[in-house]
Coordinates of C-alpha atoms in Angstrom, one line a residue:
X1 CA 72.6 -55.4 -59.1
X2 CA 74.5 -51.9 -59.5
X3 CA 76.8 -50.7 -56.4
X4 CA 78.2 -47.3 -54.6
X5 CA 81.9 -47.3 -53.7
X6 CA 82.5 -44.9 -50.7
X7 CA 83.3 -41.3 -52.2
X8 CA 81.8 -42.8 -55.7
X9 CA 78.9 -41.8 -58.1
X10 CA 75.8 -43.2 -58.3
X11 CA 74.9 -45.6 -61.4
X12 CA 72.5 -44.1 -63.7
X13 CA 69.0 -44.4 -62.3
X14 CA 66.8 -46.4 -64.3
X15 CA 63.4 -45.2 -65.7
X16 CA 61.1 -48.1 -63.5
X17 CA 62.9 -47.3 -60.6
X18 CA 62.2 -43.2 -60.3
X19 CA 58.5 -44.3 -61.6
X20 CA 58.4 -46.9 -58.9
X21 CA 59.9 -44.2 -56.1
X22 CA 57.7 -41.4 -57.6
X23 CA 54.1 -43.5 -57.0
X24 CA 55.1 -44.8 -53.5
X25 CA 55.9 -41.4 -52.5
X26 CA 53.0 -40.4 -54.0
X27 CA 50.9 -42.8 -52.1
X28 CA 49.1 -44.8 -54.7
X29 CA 49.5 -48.7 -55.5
X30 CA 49.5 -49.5 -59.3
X31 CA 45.8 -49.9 -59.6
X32 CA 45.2 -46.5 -58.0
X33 CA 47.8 -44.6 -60.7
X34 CA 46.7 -47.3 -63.4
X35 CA 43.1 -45.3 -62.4
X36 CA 44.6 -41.9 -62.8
X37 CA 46.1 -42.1 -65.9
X38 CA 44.4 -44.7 -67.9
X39 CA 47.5 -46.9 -68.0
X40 CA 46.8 -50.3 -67.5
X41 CA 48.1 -51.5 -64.4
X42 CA 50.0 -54.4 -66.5
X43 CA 51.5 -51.6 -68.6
X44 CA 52.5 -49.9 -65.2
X45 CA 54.1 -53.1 -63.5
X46 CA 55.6 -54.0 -66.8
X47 CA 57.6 -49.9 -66.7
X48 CA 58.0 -49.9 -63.1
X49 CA 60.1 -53.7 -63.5
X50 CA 62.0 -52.6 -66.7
X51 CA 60.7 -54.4 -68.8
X52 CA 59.8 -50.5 -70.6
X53 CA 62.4 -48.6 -70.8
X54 CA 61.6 -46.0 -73.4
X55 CA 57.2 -45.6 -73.1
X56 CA 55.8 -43.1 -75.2
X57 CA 55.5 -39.1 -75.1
X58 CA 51.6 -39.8 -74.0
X59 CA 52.4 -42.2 -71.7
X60 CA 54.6 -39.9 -69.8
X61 CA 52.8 -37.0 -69.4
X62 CA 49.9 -38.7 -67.7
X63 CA 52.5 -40.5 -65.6
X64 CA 54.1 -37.3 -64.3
X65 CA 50.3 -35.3 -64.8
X66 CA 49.3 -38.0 -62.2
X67 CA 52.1 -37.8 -59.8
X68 CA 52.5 -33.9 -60.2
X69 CA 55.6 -34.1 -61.3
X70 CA 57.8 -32.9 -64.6
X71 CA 57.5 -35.0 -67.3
X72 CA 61.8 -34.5 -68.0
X73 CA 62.1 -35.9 -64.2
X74 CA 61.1 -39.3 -65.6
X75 CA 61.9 -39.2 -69.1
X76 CA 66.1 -38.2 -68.0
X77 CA 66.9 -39.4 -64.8
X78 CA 70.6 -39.5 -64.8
X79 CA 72.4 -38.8 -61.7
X80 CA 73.7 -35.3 -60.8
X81 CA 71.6 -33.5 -63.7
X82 CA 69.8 -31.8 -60.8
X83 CA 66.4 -34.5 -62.0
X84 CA 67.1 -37.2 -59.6
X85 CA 64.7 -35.8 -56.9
X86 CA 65.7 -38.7 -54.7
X87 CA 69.2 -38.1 -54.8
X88 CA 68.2 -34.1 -54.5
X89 CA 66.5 -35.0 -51.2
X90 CA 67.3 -37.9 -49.4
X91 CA 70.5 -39.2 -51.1
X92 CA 71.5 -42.1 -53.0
X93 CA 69.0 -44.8 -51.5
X94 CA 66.8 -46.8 -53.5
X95 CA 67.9 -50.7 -53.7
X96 CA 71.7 -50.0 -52.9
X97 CA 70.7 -49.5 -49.4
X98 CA 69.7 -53.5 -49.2
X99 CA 71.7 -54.6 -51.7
X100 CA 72.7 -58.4 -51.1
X101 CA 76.0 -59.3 -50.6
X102 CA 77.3 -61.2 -54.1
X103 CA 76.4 -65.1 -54.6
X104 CA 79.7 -67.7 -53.3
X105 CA 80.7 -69.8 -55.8
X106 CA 81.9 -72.3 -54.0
X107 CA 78.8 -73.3 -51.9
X108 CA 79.1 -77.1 -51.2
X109 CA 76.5 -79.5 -49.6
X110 CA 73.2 -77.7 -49.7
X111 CA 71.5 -79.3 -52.3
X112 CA 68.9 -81.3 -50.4
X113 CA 68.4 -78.0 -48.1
X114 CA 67.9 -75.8 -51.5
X115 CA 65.4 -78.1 -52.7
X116 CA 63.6 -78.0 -49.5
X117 CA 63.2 -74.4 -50.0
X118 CA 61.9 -74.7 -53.5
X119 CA 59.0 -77.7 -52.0
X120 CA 58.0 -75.2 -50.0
X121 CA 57.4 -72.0 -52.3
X122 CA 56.1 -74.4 -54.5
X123 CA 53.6 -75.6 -51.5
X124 CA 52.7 -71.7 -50.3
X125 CA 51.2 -70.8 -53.7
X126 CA 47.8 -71.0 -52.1
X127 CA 48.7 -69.1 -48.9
X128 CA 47.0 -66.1 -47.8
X129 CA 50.0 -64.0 -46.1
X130 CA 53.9 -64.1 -47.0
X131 CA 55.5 -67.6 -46.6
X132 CA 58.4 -67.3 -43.8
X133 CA 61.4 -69.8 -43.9
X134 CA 63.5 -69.7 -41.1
X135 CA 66.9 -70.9 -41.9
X136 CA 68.8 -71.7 -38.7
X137 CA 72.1 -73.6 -37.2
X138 CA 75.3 -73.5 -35.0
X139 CA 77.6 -70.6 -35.1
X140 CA 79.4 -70.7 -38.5
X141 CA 77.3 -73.5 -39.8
X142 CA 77.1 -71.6 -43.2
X143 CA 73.4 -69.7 -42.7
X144 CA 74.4 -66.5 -43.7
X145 CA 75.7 -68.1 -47.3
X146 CA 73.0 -70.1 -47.4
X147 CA 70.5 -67.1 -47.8
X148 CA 72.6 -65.0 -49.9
X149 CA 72.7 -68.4 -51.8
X150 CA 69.0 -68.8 -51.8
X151 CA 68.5 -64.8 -52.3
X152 CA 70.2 -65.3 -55.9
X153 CA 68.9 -68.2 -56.8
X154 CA 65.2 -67.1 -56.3
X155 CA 65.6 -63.3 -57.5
X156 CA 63.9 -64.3 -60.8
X157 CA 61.2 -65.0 -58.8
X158 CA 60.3 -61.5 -57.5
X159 CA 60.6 -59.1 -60.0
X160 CA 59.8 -55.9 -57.7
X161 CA 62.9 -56.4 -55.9
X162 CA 65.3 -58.2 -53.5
X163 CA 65.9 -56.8 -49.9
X164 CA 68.7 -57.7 -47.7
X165 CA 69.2 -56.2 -44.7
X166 CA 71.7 -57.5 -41.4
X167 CA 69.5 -57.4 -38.3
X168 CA 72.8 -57.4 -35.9
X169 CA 74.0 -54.6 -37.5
X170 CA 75.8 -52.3 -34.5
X171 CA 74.4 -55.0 -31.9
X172 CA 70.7 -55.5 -31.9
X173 CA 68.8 -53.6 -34.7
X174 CA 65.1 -52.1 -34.1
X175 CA 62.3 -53.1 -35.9
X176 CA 61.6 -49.2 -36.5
X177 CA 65.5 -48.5 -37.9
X178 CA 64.9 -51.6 -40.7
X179 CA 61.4 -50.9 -41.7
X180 CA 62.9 -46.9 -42.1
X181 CA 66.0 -48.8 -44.2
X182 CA 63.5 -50.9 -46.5
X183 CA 61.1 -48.0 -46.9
X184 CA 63.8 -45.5 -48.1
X185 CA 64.7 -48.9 -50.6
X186 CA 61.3 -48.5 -51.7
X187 CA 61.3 -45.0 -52.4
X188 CA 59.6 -43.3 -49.5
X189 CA 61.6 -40.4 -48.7
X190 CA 63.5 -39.7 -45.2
X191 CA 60.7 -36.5 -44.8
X192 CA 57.9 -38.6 -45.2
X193 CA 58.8 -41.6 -43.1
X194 CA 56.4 -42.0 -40.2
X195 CA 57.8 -41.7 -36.6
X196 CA 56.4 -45.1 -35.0
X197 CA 57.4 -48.5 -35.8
X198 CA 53.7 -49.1 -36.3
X199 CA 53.0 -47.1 -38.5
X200 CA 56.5 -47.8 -40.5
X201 CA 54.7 -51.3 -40.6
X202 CA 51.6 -50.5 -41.8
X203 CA 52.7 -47.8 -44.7
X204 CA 55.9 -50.7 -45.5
X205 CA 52.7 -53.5 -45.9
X206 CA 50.5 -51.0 -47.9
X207 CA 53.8 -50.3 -49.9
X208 CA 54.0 -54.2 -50.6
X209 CA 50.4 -55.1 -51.3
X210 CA 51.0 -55.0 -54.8
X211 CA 54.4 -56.5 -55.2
X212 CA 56.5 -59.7 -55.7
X213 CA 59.4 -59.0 -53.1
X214 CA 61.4 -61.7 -51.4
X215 CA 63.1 -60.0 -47.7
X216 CA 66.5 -61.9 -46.7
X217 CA 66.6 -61.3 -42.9
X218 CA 70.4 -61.9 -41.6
X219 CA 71.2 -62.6 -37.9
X220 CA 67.9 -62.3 -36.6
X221 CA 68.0 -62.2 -33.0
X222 CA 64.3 -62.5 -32.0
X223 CA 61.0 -62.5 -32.8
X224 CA 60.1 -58.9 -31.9
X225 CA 62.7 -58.1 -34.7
X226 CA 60.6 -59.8 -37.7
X227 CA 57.0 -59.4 -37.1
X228 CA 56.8 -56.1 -38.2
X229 CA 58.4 -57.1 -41.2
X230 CA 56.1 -59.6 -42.2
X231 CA 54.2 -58.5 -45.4
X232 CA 50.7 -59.5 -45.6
X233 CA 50.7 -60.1 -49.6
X234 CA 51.2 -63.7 -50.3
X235 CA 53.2 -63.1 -53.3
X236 CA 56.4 -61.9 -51.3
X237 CA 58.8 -63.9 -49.2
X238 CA 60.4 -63.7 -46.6
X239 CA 63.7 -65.6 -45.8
X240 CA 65.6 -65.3 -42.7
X241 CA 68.8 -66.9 -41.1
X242 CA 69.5 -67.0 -37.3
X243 CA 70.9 -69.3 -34.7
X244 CA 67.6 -69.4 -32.6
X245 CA 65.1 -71.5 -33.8
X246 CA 62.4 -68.2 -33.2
X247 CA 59.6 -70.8 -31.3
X248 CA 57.4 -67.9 -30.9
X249 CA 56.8 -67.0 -34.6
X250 CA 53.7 -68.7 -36.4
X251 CA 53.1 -70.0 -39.6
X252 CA 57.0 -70.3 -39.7
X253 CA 58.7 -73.8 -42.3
X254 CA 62.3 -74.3 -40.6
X255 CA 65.2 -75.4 -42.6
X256 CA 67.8 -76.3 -39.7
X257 CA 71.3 -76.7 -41.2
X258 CA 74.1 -79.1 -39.8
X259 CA 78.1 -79.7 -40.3
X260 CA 78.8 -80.8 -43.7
X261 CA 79.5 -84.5 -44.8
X262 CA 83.2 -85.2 -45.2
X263 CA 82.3 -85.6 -48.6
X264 CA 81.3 -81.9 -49.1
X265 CA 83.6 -80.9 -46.5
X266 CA 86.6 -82.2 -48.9
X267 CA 84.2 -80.4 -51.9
X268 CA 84.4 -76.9 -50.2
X269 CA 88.1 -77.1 -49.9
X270 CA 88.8 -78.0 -52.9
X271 CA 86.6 -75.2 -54.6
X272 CA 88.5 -72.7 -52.7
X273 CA 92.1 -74.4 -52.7
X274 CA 92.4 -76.0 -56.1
X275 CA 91.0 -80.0 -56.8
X276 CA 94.5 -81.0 -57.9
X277 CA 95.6 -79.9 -55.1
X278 CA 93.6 -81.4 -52.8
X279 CA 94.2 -84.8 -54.7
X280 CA 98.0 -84.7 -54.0
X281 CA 97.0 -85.0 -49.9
X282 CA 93.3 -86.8 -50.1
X283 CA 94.2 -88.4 -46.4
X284 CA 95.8 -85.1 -45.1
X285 CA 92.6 -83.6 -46.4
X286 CA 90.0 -85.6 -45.1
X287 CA 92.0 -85.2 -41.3
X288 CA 92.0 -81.6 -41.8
X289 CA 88.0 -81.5 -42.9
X290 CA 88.0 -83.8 -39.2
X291 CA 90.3 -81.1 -37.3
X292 CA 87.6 -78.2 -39.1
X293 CA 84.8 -80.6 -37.2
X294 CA 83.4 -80.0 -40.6
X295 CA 81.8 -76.9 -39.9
X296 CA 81.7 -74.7 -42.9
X297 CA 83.4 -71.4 -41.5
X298 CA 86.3 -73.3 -40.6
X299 CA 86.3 -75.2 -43.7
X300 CA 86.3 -72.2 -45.6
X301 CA 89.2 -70.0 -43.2
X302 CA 91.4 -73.3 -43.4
X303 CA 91.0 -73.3 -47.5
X304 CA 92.0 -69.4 -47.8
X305 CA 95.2 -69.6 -45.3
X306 CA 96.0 -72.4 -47.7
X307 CA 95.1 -70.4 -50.5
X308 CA 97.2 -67.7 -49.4
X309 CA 100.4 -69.7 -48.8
X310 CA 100.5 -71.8 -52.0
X311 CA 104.0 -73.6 -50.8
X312 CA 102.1 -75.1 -48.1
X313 CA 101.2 -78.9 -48.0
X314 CA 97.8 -79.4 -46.4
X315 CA 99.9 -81.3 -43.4
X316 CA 101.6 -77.7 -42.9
X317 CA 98.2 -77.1 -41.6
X318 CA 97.0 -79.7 -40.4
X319 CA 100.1 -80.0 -38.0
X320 CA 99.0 -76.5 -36.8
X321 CA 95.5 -77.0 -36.1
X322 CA 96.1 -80.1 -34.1
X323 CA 97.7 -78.5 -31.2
X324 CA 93.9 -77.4 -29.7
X325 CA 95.8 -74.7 -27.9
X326 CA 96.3 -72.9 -30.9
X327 CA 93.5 -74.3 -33.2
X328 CA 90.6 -71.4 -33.2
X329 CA 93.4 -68.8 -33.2
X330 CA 94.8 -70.7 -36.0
X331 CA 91.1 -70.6 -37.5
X332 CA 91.0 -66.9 -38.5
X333 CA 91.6 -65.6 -42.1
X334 CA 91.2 -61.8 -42.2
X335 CA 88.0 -60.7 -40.6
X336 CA 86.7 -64.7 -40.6
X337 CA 87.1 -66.0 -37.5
X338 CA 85.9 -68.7 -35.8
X339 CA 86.0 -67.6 -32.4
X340 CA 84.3 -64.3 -33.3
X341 CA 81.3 -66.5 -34.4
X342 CA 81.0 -68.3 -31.3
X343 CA 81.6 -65.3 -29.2
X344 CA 78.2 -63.6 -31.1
X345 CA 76.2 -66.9 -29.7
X346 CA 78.0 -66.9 -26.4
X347 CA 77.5 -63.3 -25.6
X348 CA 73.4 -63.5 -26.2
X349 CA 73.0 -66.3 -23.4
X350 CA 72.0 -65.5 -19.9
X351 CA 74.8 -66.0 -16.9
X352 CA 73.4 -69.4 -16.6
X353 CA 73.8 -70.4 -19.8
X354 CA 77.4 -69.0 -19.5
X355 CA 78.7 -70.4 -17.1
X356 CA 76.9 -73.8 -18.0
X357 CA 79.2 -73.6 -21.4
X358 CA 82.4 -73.1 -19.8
X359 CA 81.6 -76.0 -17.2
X360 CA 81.1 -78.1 -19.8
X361 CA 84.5 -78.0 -21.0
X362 CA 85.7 -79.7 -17.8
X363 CA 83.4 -83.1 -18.8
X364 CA 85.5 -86.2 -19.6
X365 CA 82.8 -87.6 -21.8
X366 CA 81.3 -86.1 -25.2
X367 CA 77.9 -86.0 -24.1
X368 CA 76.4 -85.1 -20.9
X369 CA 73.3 -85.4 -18.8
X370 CA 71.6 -83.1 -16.7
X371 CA 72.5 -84.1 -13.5
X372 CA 76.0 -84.2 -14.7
X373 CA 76.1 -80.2 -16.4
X374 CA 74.1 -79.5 -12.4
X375 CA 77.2 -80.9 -10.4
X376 CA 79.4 -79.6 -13.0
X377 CA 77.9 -76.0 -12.5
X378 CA 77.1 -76.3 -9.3
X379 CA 73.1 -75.3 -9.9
X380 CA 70.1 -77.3 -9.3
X381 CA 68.6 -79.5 -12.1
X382 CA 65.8 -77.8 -13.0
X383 CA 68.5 -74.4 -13.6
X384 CA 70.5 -76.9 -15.5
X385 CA 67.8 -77.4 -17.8
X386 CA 66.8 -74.2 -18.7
X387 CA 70.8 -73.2 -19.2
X388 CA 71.2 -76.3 -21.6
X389 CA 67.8 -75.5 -23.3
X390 CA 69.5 -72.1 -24.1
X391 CA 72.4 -73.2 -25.3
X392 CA 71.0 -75.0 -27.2
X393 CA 68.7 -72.4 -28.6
X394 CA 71.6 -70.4 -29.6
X395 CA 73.4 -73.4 -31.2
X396 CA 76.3 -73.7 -29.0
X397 CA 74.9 -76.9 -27.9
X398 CA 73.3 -80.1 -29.7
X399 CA 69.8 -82.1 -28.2
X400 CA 70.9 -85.7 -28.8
X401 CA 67.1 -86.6 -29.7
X402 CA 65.2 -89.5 -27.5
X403 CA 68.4 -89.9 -25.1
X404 CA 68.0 -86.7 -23.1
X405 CA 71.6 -85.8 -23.3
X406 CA 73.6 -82.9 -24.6
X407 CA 76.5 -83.1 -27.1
X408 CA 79.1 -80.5 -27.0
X409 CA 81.0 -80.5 -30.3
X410 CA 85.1 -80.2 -30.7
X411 CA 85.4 -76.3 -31.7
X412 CA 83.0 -75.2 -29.3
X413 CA 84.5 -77.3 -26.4
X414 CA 88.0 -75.7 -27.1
X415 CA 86.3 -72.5 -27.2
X416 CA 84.5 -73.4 -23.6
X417 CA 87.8 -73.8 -22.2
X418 CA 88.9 -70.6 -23.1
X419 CA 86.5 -69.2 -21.7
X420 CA 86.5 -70.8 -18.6
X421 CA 90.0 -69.9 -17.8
X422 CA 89.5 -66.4 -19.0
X423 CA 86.5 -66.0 -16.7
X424 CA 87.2 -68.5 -14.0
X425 CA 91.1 -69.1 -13.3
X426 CA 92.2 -72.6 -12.2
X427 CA 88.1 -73.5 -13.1
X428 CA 86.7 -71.7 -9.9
X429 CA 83.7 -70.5 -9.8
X430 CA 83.5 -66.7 -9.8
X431 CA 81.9 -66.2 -6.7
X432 CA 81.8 -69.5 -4.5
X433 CA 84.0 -71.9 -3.4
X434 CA 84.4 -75.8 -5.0
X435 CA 82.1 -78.0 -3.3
X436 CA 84.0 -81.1 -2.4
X437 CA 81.3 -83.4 -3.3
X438 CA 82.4 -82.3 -6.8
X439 CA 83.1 -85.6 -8.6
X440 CA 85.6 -85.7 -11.8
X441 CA 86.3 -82.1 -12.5
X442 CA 89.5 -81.9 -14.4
X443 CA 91.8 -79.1 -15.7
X444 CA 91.2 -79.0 -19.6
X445 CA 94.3 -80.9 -21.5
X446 CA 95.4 -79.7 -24.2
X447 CA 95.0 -82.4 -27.3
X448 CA 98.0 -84.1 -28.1
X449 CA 99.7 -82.9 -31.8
X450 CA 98.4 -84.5 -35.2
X451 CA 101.2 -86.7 -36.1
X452 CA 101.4 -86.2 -40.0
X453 CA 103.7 -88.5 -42.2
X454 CA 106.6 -87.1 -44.0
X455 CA 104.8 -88.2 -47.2
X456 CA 101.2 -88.8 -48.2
X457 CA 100.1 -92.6 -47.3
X458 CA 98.4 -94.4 -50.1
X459 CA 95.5 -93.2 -51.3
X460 CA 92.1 -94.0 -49.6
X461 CA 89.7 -95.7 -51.7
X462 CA 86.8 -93.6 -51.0
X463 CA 89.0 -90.5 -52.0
X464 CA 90.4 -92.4 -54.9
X465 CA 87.1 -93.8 -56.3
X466 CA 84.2 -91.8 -55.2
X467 CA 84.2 -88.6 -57.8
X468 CA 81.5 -86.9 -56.2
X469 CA 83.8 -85.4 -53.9
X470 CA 85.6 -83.2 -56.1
X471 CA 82.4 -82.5 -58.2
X472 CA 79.0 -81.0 -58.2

């Protein structure tokens, strides 16, 4: 798919695309212009998805006879000849404007979630409205690669186009502000879009009726955000990635995603560090996919910092991530960061929730009741609930199913200590004093250091037999 640079020129605009813009401004769905003109709608479909590039004289003057328009505004449109009356109008739009991001390469341990995905397209072929997936996960679990993953592989699929769009995009985005986005993708010029979300809903379905489009949906914060998104025409698809599971949606298949295996964990680092070198260290590698607590963003910061310094040893790093005063600031890689993920989750939860988290850091054990998160947090059971519940929708907590406990995992924990002496010095509540019926509170310790040998220890046999690790 083409791109813009800032302060660049368009690509040259392709003949299916202004014919594709041209009828949606003008209103009509294929069969309606396939009516007007005498072109089959086949024929139409077939020009709009490039598939004809070059239709005859004929054809084009009942095209542009039926869309009032010049015949030379679909027979030349190349950028800055004064016939691109998109660019004339509303700017360079079109499909840049929800371009996807490009496919990773390096994507490891997805497999069985991938063919998930395909069972269930496969299994919707008889559905009467859009299929919905819901791809959802902890902070930095990998969903956001996982669409753009999934976007890719299915493109083939939907020949009328791909749509990505971020719905966090300068915080919370409006329904109204991405249905404007995808209906300036689809041609419908910035005069022309409706005022209302509803009826930016209804045009964008109307729009869709007649076409094979699969919507990627990143960061989706809630419900309200996606329903007017949903297209009615069962031959589109919509995926979308977000940390809450979105209950209140219906007709919704959920592909929840965890940590990786240390298998694929050691798989993703060597994709993005080298497999030879990885080999050289398969112990210091499998303690540092431990240290990453497998978690895919981490995985993949810790494999470009040791990209970036090739002199380093994977011990180098793994001595520096095991002080867990240092760890997530060690985790960051440019603009990755782990802590900025978890700070996204964090910042969406109530101030129950909240200070719920950062209580939890002061546990001894790894998972924890109810009662204990109450007298931890100094709240009532049934509040404890509904903060833990939350937490959990937002990922920054785990359900341990049939035991009625929470698990709290290693990252997150050092990032709920940070918190809690940012916002709570010395662990004190903000505004009331410690009860002193306040059993086992402690005062987060640091973890001791990762002692690393001066030299590699024999190899392990599952590293030095098992060669699924370093392969797909």
């Amino acid at each position: 798919m083409a791109k813009v640079e800032p302060g660049g020129s368009p690509p040259h605009l392709g003949f299916g695309s202004v014919l594709r813009r041209r009828r949606a401004r003008a209103g009509l769905t294929q069969e309606e212009l396939a009516r007007r003109t005498g072109i089959s709608t086949r024929a139409i479909g077939d020009m709009e998805r490039g598939r004809v590039t070059r239709p005859q004289t004929r054809t084009l003057r009942a095209l542009a006879a039926a869309l009032a328009t010049d015949e030379a505004e679909l027979r030349n449109p190349l950028p800055g000849n004064g016939n691109d009356p998109d660019r004339a109008e509303t700017g360079w739009w079109g499909g840049l404007l929800c371009e996807p991001p490009p496919e990773i390469a390096d994507l490891a341990g997805r497999e069985q979630e991938t063919a998930t995905l395909l069972a269930v397209l496969d299994d919707q072929r008889s559905a009467r409205s859009a299929p919905v997936v819901a791809v959802t996960g902890a902070p930095g679990v990998g969903k956001s690669t996982f669409l753009v993953h999934s976007g890719h592989r299915l493109a083939g699929r939907f020949p009328d186009g791909c749509f990505f769009l971020s719905m966090r995009r300068d915080g919370r985005r409006s329904p109204g502000h991405a249905l404007g986005t995808v209906l300036r993708a689809l041609g419908v010029a910035a005069d022309r879009l409706p005022a209302g979300a509803d009826a930016r809903s209804s045009l964008y379905r109307s729009l869709l009726r007649d076409r094979k489009v699969l919507l990627l949906l990143d960061d989706v914060v809630d419900e309200a955000q996606v329903r007017p998104l949903l297209p009615s025409n069962p031959d589109c698809l919509v995926l979308l990635a977000g940390t809450r599971g979105l209950a209140g949606l219906e007709s919704v298949f959920r592909i929840p995603l965890d940590v990786l295996t240390p298998a694929h964990s050691v798989r993703l680092l060597a994709g993005i560090v080298g497999t030879e070198r990885i080999r050289r260290e398969p112990s210091a590698s499998l303690a540092l996919a431990d240290l990453c607590g497998h978690l895919p963003l981490a995985l993949r910061i810790a494999g470009n910092r040791l990209a970036g310094r090739p002199r380093w040893r994977v011990a180098d790093l793994l001595r520096l991530l095991g002080d867990g005063r240092r760890r997530l600031t060690a985790l960051t890689a440019g603009d990755l960061a782990v802590r900025t993920a978890f700070e996204a989750s964090y910042r969406e939860c109530g101030e129950l929730a909240r200070a719920l988290f950062r209580r939890l850091a002061l546990a001894e054990e790894p998972d924890i009741t109810v009662r204990r998160a109450a007298v931890l947090a100094e709240v009532d059971v049934d509040s404890a609930e509904r903060g833990l519940e939350e937490l959990v929708d937002v990922g920054l907590l785990e359900s341990a199913a049939g035991t009625g406990r929470y698990v709290l995992r290693e990252l997150l924990r050092l990032y709920a200590e940070e918190r809690l002496g940012a916002e709570e010095p010395g662990g004190e509540p903000a505004c009331t004093a410690r009860p002193r019926s306040l059993p086992a509170l402690r005062t987060p310790r640091p973890p001791q250091p990762v002692q690393c040998p001066a030299t590699e220890p024999p190899v392990l046999n599952t590293l030095d037999t098992d060669e699924s690790v370093f392969s797909e």
